[in-house]
One Martini backbone bead per residue (centre of mass of N, CA, C, O) as a GRO file, in nm:
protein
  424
    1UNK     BB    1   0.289   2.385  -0.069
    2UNK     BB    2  -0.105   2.306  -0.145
    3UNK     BB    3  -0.412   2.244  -0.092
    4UNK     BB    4  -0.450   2.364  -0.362
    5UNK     BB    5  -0.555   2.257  -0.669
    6UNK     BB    6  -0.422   2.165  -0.933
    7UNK     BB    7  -0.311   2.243  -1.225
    8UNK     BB    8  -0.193   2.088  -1.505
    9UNK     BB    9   0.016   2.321  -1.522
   10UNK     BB   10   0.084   2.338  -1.244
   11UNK     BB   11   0.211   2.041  -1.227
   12UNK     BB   12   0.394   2.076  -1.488
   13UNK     BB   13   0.586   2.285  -1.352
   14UNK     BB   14   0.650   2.204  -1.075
   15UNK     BB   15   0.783   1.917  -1.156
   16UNK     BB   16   1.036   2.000  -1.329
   17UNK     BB   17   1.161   2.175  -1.138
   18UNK     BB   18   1.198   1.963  -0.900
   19UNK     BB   19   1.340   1.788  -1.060
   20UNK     BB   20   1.603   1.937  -1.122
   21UNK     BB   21   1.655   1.990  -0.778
   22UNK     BB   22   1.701   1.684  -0.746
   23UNK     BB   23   1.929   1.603  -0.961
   24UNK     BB   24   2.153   1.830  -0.820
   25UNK     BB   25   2.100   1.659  -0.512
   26UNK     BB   26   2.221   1.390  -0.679
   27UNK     BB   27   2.475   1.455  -0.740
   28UNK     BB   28   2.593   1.603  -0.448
   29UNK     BB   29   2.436   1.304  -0.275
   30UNK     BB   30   2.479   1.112  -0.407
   31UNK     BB   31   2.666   0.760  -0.415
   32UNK     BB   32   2.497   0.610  -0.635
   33UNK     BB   33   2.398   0.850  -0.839
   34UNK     BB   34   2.679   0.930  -0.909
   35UNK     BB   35   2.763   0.631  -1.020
   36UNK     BB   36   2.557   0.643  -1.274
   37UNK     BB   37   2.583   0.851  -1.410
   38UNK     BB   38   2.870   0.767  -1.487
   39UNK     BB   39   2.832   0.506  -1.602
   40UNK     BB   40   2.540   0.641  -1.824
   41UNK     BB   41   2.619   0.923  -1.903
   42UNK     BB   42   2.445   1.159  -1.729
   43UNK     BB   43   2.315   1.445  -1.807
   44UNK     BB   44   2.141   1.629  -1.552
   45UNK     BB   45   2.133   1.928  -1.708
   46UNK     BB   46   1.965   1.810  -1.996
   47UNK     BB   47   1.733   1.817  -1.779
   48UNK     BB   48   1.413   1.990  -1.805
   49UNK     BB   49   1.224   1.715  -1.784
   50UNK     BB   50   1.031   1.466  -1.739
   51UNK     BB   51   1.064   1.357  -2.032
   52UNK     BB   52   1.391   1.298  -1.923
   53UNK     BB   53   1.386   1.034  -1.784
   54UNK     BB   54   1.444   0.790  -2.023
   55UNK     BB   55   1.739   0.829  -2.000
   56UNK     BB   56   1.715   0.708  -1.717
   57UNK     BB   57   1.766   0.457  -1.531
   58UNK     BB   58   1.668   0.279  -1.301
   59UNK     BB   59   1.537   0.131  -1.008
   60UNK     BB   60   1.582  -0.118  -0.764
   61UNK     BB   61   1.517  -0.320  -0.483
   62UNK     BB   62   1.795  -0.431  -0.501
   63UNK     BB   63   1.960  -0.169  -0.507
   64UNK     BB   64   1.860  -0.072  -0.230
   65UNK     BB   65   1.971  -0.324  -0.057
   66UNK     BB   66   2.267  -0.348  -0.152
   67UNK     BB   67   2.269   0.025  -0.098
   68UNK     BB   68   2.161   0.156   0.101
   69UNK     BB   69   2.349   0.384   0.222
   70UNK     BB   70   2.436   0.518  -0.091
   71UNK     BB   71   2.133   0.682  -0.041
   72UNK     BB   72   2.254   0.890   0.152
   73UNK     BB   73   2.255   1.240   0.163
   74UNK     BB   74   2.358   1.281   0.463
   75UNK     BB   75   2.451   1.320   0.748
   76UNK     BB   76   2.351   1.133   1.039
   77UNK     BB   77   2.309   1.393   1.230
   78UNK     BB   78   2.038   1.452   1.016
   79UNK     BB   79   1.889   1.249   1.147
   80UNK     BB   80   1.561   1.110   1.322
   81UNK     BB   81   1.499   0.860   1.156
   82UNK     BB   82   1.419   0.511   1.160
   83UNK     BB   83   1.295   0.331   0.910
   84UNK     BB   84   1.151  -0.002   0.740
   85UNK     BB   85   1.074  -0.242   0.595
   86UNK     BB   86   0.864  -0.512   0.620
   87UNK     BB   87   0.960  -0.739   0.369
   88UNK     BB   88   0.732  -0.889   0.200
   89UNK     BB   89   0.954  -0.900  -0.036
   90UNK     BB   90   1.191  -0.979   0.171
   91UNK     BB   91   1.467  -0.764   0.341
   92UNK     BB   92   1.482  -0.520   0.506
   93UNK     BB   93   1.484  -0.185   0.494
   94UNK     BB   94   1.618   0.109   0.510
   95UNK     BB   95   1.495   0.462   0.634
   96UNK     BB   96   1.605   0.786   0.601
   97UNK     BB   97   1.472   1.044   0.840
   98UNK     BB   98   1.444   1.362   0.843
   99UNK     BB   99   1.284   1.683   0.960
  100UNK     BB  100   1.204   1.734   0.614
  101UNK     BB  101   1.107   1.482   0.592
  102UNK     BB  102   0.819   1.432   0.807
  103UNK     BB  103   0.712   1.689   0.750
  104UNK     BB  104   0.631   1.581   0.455
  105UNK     BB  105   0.462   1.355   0.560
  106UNK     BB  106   0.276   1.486   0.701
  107UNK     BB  107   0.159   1.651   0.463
  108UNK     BB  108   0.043   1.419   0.351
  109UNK     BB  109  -0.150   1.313   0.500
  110UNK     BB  110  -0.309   1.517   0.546
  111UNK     BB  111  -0.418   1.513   0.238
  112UNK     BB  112  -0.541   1.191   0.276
  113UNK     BB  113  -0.762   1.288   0.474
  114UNK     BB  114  -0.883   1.551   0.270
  115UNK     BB  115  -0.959   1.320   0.062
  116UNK     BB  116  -1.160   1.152   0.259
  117UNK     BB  117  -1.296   1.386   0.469
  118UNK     BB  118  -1.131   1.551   0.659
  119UNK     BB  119  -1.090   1.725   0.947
  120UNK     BB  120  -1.137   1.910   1.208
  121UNK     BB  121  -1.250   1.763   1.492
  122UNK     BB  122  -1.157   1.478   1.436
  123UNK     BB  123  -1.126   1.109   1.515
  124UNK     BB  124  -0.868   0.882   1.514
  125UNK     BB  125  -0.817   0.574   1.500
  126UNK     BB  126  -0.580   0.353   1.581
  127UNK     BB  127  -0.495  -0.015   1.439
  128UNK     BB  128  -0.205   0.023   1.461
  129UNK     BB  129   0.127   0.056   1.445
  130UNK     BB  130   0.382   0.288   1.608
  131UNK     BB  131   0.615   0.066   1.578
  132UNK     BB  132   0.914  -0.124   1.463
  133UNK     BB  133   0.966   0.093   1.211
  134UNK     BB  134   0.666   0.229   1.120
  135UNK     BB  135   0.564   0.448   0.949
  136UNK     BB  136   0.256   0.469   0.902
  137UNK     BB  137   0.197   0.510   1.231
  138UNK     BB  138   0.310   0.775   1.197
  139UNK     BB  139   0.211   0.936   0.969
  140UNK     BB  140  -0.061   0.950   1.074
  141UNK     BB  141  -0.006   1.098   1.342
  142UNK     BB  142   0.118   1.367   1.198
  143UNK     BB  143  -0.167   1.406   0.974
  144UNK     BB  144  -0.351   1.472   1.218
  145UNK     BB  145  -0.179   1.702   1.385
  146UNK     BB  146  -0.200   1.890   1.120
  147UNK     BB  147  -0.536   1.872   1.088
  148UNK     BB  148  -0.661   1.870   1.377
  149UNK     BB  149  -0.684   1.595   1.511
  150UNK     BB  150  -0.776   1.317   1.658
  151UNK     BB  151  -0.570   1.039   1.860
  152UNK     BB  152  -0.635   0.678   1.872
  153UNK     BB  153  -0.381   0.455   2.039
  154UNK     BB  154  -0.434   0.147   2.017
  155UNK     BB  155  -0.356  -0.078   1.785
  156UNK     BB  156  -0.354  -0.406   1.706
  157UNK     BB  157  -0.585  -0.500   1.863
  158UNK     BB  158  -0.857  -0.640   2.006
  159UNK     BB  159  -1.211  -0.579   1.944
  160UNK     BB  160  -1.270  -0.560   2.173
  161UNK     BB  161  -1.093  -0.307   2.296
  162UNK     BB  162  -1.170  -0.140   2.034
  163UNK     BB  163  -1.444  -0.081   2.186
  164UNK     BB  164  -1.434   0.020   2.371
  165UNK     BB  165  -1.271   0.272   2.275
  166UNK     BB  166  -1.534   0.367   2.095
  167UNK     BB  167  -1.729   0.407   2.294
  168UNK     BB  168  -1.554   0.630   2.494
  169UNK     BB  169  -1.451   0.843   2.260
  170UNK     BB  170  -1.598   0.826   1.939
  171UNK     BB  171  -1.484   0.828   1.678
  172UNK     BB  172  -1.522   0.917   1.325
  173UNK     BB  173  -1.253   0.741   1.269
  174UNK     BB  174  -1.060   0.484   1.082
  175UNK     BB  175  -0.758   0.264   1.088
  176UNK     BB  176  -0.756  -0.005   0.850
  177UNK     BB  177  -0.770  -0.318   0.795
  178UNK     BB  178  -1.038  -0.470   0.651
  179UNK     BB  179  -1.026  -0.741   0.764
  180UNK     BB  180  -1.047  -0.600   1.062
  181UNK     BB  181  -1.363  -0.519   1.021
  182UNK     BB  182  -1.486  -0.787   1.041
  183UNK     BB  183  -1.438  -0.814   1.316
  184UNK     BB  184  -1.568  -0.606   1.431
  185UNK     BB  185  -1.858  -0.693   1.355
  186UNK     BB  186  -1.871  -0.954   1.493
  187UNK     BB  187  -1.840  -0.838   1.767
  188UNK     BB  188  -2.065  -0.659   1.769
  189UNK     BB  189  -2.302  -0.884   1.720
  190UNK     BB  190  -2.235  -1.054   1.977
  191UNK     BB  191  -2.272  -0.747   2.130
  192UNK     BB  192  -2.517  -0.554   2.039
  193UNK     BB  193  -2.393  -0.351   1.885
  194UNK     BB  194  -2.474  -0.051   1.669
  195UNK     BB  195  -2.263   0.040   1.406
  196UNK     BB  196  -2.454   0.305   1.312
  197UNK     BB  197  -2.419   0.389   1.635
  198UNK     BB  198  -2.083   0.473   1.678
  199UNK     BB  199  -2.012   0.734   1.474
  200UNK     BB  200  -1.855   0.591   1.229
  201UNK     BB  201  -1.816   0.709   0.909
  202UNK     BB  202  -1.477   0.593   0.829
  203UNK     BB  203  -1.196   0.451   0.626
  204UNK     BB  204  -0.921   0.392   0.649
  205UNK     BB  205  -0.730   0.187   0.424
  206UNK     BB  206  -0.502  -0.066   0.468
  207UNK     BB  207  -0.298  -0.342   0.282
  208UNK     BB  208  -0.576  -0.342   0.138
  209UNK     BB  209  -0.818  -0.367  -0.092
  210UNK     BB  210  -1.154  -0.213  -0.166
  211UNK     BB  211  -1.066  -0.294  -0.520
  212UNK     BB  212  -1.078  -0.301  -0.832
  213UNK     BB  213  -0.912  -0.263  -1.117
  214UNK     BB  214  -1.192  -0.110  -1.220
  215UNK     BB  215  -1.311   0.049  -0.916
  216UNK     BB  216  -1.506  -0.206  -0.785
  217UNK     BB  217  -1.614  -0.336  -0.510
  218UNK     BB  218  -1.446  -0.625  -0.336
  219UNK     BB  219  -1.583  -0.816  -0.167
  220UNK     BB  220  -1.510  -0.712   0.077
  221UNK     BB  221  -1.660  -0.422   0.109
  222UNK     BB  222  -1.939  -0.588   0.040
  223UNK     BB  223  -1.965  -0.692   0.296
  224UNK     BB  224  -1.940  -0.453   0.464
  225UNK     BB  225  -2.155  -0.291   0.359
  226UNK     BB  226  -2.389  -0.492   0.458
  227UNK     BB  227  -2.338  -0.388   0.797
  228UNK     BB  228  -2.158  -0.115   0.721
  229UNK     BB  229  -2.242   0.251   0.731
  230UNK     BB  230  -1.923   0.289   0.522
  231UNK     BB  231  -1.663   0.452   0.439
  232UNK     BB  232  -1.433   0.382   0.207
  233UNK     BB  233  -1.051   0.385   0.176
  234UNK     BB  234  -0.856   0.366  -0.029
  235UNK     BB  235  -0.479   0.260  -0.054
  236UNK     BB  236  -0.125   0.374  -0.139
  237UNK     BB  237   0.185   0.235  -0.010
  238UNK     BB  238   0.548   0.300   0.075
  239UNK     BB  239   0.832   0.346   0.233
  240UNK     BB  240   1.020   0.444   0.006
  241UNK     BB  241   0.823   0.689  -0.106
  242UNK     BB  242   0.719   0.864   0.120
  243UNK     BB  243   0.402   0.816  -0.029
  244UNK     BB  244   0.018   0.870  -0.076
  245UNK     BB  245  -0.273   0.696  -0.183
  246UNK     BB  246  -0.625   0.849  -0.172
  247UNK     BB  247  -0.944   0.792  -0.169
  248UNK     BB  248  -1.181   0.990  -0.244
  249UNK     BB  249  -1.525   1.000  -0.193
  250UNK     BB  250  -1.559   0.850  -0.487
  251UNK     BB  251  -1.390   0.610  -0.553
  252UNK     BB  252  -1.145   0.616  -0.843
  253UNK     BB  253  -0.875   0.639  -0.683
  254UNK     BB  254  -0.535   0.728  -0.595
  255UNK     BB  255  -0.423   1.053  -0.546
  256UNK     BB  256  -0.210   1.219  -0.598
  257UNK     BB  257   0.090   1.352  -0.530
  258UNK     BB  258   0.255   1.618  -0.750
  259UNK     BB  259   0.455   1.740  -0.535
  260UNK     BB  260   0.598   1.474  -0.421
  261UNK     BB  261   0.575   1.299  -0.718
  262UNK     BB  262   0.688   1.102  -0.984
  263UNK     BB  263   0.486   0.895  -1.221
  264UNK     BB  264   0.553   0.543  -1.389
  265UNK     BB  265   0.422   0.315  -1.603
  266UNK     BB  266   0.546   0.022  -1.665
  267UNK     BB  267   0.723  -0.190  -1.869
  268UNK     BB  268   0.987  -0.433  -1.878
  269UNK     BB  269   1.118  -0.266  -2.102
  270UNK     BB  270   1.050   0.058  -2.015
  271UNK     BB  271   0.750   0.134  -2.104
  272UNK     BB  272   0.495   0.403  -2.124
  273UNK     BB  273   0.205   0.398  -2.016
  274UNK     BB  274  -0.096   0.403  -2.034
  275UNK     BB  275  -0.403   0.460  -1.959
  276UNK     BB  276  -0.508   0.142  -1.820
  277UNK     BB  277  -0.234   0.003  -1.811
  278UNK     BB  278  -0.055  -0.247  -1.730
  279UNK     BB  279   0.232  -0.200  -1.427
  280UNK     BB  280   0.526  -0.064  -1.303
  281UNK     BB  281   0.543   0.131  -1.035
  282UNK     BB  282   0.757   0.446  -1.099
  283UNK     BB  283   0.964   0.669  -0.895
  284UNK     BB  284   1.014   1.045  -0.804
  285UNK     BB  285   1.128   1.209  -0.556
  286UNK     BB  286   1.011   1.475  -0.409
  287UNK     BB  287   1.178   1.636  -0.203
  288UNK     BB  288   1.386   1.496  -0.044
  289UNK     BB  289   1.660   1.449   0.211
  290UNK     BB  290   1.772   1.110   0.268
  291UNK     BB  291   1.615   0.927   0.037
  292UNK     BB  292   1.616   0.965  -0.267
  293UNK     BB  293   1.429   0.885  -0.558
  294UNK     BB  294   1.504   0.697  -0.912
  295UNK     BB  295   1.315   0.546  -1.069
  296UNK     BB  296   1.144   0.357  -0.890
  297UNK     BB  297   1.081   0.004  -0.833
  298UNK     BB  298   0.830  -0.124  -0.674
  299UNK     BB  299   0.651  -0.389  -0.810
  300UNK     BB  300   0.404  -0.264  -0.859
  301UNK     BB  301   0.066  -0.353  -1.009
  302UNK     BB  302  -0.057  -0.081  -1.212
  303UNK     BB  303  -0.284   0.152  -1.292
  304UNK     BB  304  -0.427   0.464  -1.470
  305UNK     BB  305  -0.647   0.747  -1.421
  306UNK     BB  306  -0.740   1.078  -1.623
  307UNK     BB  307  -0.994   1.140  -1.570
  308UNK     BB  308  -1.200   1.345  -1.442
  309UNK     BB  309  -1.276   1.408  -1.134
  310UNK     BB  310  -1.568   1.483  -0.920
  311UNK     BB  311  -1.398   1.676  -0.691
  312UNK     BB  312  -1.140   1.854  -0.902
  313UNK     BB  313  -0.894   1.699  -0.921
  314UNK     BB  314  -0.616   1.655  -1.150
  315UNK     BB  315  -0.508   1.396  -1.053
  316UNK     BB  316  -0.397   1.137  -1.094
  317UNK     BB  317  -0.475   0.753  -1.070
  318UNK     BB  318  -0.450   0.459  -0.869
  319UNK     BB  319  -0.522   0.167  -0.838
  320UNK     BB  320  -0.485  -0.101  -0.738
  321UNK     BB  321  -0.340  -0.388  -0.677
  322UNK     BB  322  -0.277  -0.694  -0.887
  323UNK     BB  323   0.076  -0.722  -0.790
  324UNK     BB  324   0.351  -0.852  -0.791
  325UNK     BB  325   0.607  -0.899  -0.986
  326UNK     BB  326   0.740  -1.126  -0.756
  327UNK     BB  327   0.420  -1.263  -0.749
  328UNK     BB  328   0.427  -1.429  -1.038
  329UNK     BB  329   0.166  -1.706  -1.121
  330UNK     BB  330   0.250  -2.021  -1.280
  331UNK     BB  331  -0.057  -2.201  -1.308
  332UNK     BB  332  -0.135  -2.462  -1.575
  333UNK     BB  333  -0.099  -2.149  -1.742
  334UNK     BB  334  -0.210  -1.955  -1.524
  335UNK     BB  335  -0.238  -1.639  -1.430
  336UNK     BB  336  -0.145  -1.519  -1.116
  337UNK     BB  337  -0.261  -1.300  -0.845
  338UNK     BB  338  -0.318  -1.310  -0.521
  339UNK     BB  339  -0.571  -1.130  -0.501
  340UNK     BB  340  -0.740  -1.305  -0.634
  341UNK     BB  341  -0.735  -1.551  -0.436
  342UNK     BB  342  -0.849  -1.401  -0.246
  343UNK     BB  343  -1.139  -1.278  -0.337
  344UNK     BB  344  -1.237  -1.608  -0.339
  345UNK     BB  345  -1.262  -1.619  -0.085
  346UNK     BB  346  -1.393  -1.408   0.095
  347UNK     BB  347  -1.697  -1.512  -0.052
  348UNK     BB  348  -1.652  -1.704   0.185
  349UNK     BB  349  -1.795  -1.735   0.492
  350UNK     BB  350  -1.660  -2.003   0.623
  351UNK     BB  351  -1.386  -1.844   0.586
  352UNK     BB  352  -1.172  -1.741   0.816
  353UNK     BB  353  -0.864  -1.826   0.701
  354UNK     BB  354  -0.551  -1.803   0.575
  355UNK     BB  355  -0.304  -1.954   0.352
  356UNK     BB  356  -0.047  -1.932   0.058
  357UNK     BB  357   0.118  -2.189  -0.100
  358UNK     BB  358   0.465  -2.119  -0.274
  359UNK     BB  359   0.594  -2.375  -0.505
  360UNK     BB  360   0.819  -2.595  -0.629
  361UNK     BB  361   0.900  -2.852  -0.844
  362UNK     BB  362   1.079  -3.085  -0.987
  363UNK     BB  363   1.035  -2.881  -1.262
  364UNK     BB  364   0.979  -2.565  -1.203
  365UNK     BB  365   0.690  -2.524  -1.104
  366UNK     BB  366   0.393  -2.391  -0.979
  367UNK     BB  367   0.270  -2.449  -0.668
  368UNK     BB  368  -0.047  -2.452  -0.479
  369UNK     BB  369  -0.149  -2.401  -0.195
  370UNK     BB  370  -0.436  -2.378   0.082
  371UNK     BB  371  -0.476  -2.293   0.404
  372UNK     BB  372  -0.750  -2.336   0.602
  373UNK     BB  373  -0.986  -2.220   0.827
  374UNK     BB  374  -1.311  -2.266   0.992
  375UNK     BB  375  -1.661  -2.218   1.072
  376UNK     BB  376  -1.725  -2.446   0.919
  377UNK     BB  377  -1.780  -2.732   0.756
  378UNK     BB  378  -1.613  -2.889   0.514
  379UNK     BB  379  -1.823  -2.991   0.310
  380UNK     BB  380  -1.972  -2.745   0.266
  381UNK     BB  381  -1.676  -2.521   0.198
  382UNK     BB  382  -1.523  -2.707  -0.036
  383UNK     BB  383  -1.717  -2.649  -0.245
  384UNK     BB  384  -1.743  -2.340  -0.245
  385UNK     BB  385  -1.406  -2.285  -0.305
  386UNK     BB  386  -1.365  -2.446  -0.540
  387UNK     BB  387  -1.612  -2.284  -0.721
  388UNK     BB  388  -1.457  -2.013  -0.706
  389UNK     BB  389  -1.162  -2.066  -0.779
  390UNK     BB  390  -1.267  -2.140  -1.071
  391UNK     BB  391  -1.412  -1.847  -1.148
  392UNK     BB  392  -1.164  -1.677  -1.108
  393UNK     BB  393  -0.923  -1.881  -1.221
  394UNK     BB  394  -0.967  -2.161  -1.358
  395UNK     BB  395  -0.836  -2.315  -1.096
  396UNK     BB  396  -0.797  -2.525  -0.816
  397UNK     BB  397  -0.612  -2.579  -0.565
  398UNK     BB  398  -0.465  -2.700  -0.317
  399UNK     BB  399  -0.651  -2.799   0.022
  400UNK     BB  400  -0.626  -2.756   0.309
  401UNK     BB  401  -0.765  -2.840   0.693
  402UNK     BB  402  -0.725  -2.590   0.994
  403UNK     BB  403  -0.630  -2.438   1.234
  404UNK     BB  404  -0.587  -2.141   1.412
  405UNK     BB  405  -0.338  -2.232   1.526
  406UNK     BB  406  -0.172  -2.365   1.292
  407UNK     BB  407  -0.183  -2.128   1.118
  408UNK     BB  408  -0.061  -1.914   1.275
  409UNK     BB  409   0.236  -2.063   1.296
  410UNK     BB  410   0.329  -1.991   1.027
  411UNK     BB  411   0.380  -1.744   1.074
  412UNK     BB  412   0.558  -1.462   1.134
  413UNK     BB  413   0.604  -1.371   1.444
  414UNK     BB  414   0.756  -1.010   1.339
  415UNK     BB  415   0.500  -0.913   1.146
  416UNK     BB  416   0.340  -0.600   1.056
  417UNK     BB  417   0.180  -0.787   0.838
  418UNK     BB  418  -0.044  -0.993   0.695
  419UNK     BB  419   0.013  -1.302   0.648
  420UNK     BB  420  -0.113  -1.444   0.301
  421UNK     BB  421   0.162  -1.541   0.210
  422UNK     BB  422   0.373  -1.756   0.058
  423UNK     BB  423   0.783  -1.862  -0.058
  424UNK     BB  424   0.946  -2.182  -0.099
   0.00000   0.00000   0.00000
């Protein structure tokens, strides 16, 4: 693996060579995949190349939760670290990681740091956790450390917090969900702290998006931009791919890392889609030795875009997630998808926190309730939410308004990712 950006026959020589490699260490260890291939008798040694993919069934996340250990290609006392997936979308599920599985994760995330400008020398604050069996905060915590850079593991906590440890060490660069940035701005403005003299560069953003899928900055990041002169990058990644999409200075979508993974977006038929086509992004991991995947479908609905970066890298760019293929709302014969909904929100300087409820009705379809805390009065931000959700969804959900003890409650309380949607 090599930090200096390959060209596209090198990305195309090099992911075939792994794909071969990948395909006959999943023949001889890995016993879900040794049963598919039996079942639908594929011969692994006639793939020589990515284009031999479609001969080869998909992997479902039903499949990885229902075998999750017949995916174990080592023995148990090869493995060094068990990581659990958040749960968003179902129940969590296990990832067993050696020590040169950890080893390929710092290597990623260090290539994430120096796609968004990080560098030797950068301290970075860490916002979220570090425990819990969460990949995500070791994973940049390892990449801080093979980058050369300094870090700062204050973990999820309050903003007041925060700022002490920023004001203290001074770090150069913060890794957070955006929404909890927009805390951190309200809390510097009511305690007279300067944004912009705090020394902080930039944000590498995860859990939520800041862009649109066409690539343009989405109300959170036009708020955060408002007051805050910092570059945001946005982020795509999940525990069972062990590998990170992050935006370049560009800002033009997530950079594939095309030594670590192979990616194809598919429709529902599992038929290849082209650039700028959204469909549901599905992996199959490269060097992966505890629990690589093959033709993964992760459930997120993205597309991607292959024209030159200005950067230099030749790698496709992965869009925003626009949706999770079973988090997709049929209401009143409108498709939604949750992130519309957040966006609609959003715009609203009133609406402090929310949760959206989606459950069926008595005849079967989708109804979506929207529970608001709110920093002003109801009469104001009532109507600005309805006309907001409207312009944006063309329709308009039920919507009570609570207090943000009610909201906090409503939340599962072991959740290590701010939930903003229910399914009843």
């Amino acid at each position: 693996m090599t930090s200096t950006p390959l060209t596209l026959t090198e990305i195309g020589n090099y992911q075939n060579t792994k794909l071969k490699e990948q395909l006959a260490y999943l023949k001889a260890n890995s016993p879900y995949y040794q049963r598919l291939f039996a079942e639908h008798k594929v011969d692994v040694e006639s793939i020589a190349s990515v284009t031999g993919l479609v001969h080869i069934p998909t992997t479902t996340k039903e499949d990885f939760s229902n075998y999750n250990f017949d995916f174990l290609c080592v023995p148990r006392n090869k493995v060094v670290d068990y990581t659990t997936t958040s749960g968003t979308t179902g129940s969590p599920v296990t990832v067993a990681l050696t020590e040169a599985d950890l080893q390929r994760l710092a290597y990623n995330e260090e290539q994430s740091f120096i796609c968004a400008g990080g560098k030797a020398g950068d301290v970075y604050q860490l916002m979220l956790t570090l425990d819990r069996q969460f990949m995500a905060g070791m994973a940049y915590y390892l990449g801080i450390r093979k980058l050369g850079a300094g870090a700062v593991r204050v973990g999820p906590i309050s903003p007041q917090m925060q700022w002490e440890n920023i004001l203290r060490f001074r770090p150069t660069a913060i890794v957070a969900v955006p929404s909890f940035i927009l805390k951190l701005i309200d809390y510097a403005q009511a305690n007279g702290i300067d944004l912009n003299q705090s020394g902080i560069h930039r944000a590498v953003c995860i859990g939520e998006p800041v862009r649109h899928a066409d690539l343009q900055p989405n109300t959170l990041a036009k708020r955060i931009g408002e007051k805050w002169n910092i570059n945001l990058h946005s982020t795509y990644a999940s525990t069972e791919m062990q590998t990170a999409f992050t935006e370049c200075e560009h800002g033009k979508g997530g950079h594939h890392n095309p030594e670590l993974l192979i990616v194809e977006i598919l429709d529902d038929a599992g038929n290849q889609l082209k650039a700028g086509e959204f469909g549901e992004v599905t992996i199959t991991s490269l060097g992966v030795e505890g629990m690589p995947l093959l033709r993964y479908r992760t459930g997120d609905i993205c597309c991607y875009y292959d024209e030159p970066c200005a950067c230099g890298r030749h790698t496709i760019r992965l869009s925003s997630v626009v949706g999770r293929k079973n988090q997709m709302i049929k209401y009143k014969g409108t498709t939604i998808f949750p992130p519309s909904i957040y966006d609609a929100l959003s715009v609203v300087s009133e609406v402090k926190d929310y949760i959206v409820e989606v459950s069926k009705n008595d005849i079967g379809t989708d109804e979506i309730h929207i529970y608001i805390s709110l920093n002003g009065s109801i009469d104001v931000a009532e109507q600005k939410i309805k006309a907001s959700l409207q312009s944006k969804l063309r329709v308009t959900p039920s919507l009570s308004f609570v207090s943000a003890q009610q909201l906090q409650s409503m939340r599962p309380v072991e959740s290590r990712k701010p939930v903003m949607i229910i399914f009843r």
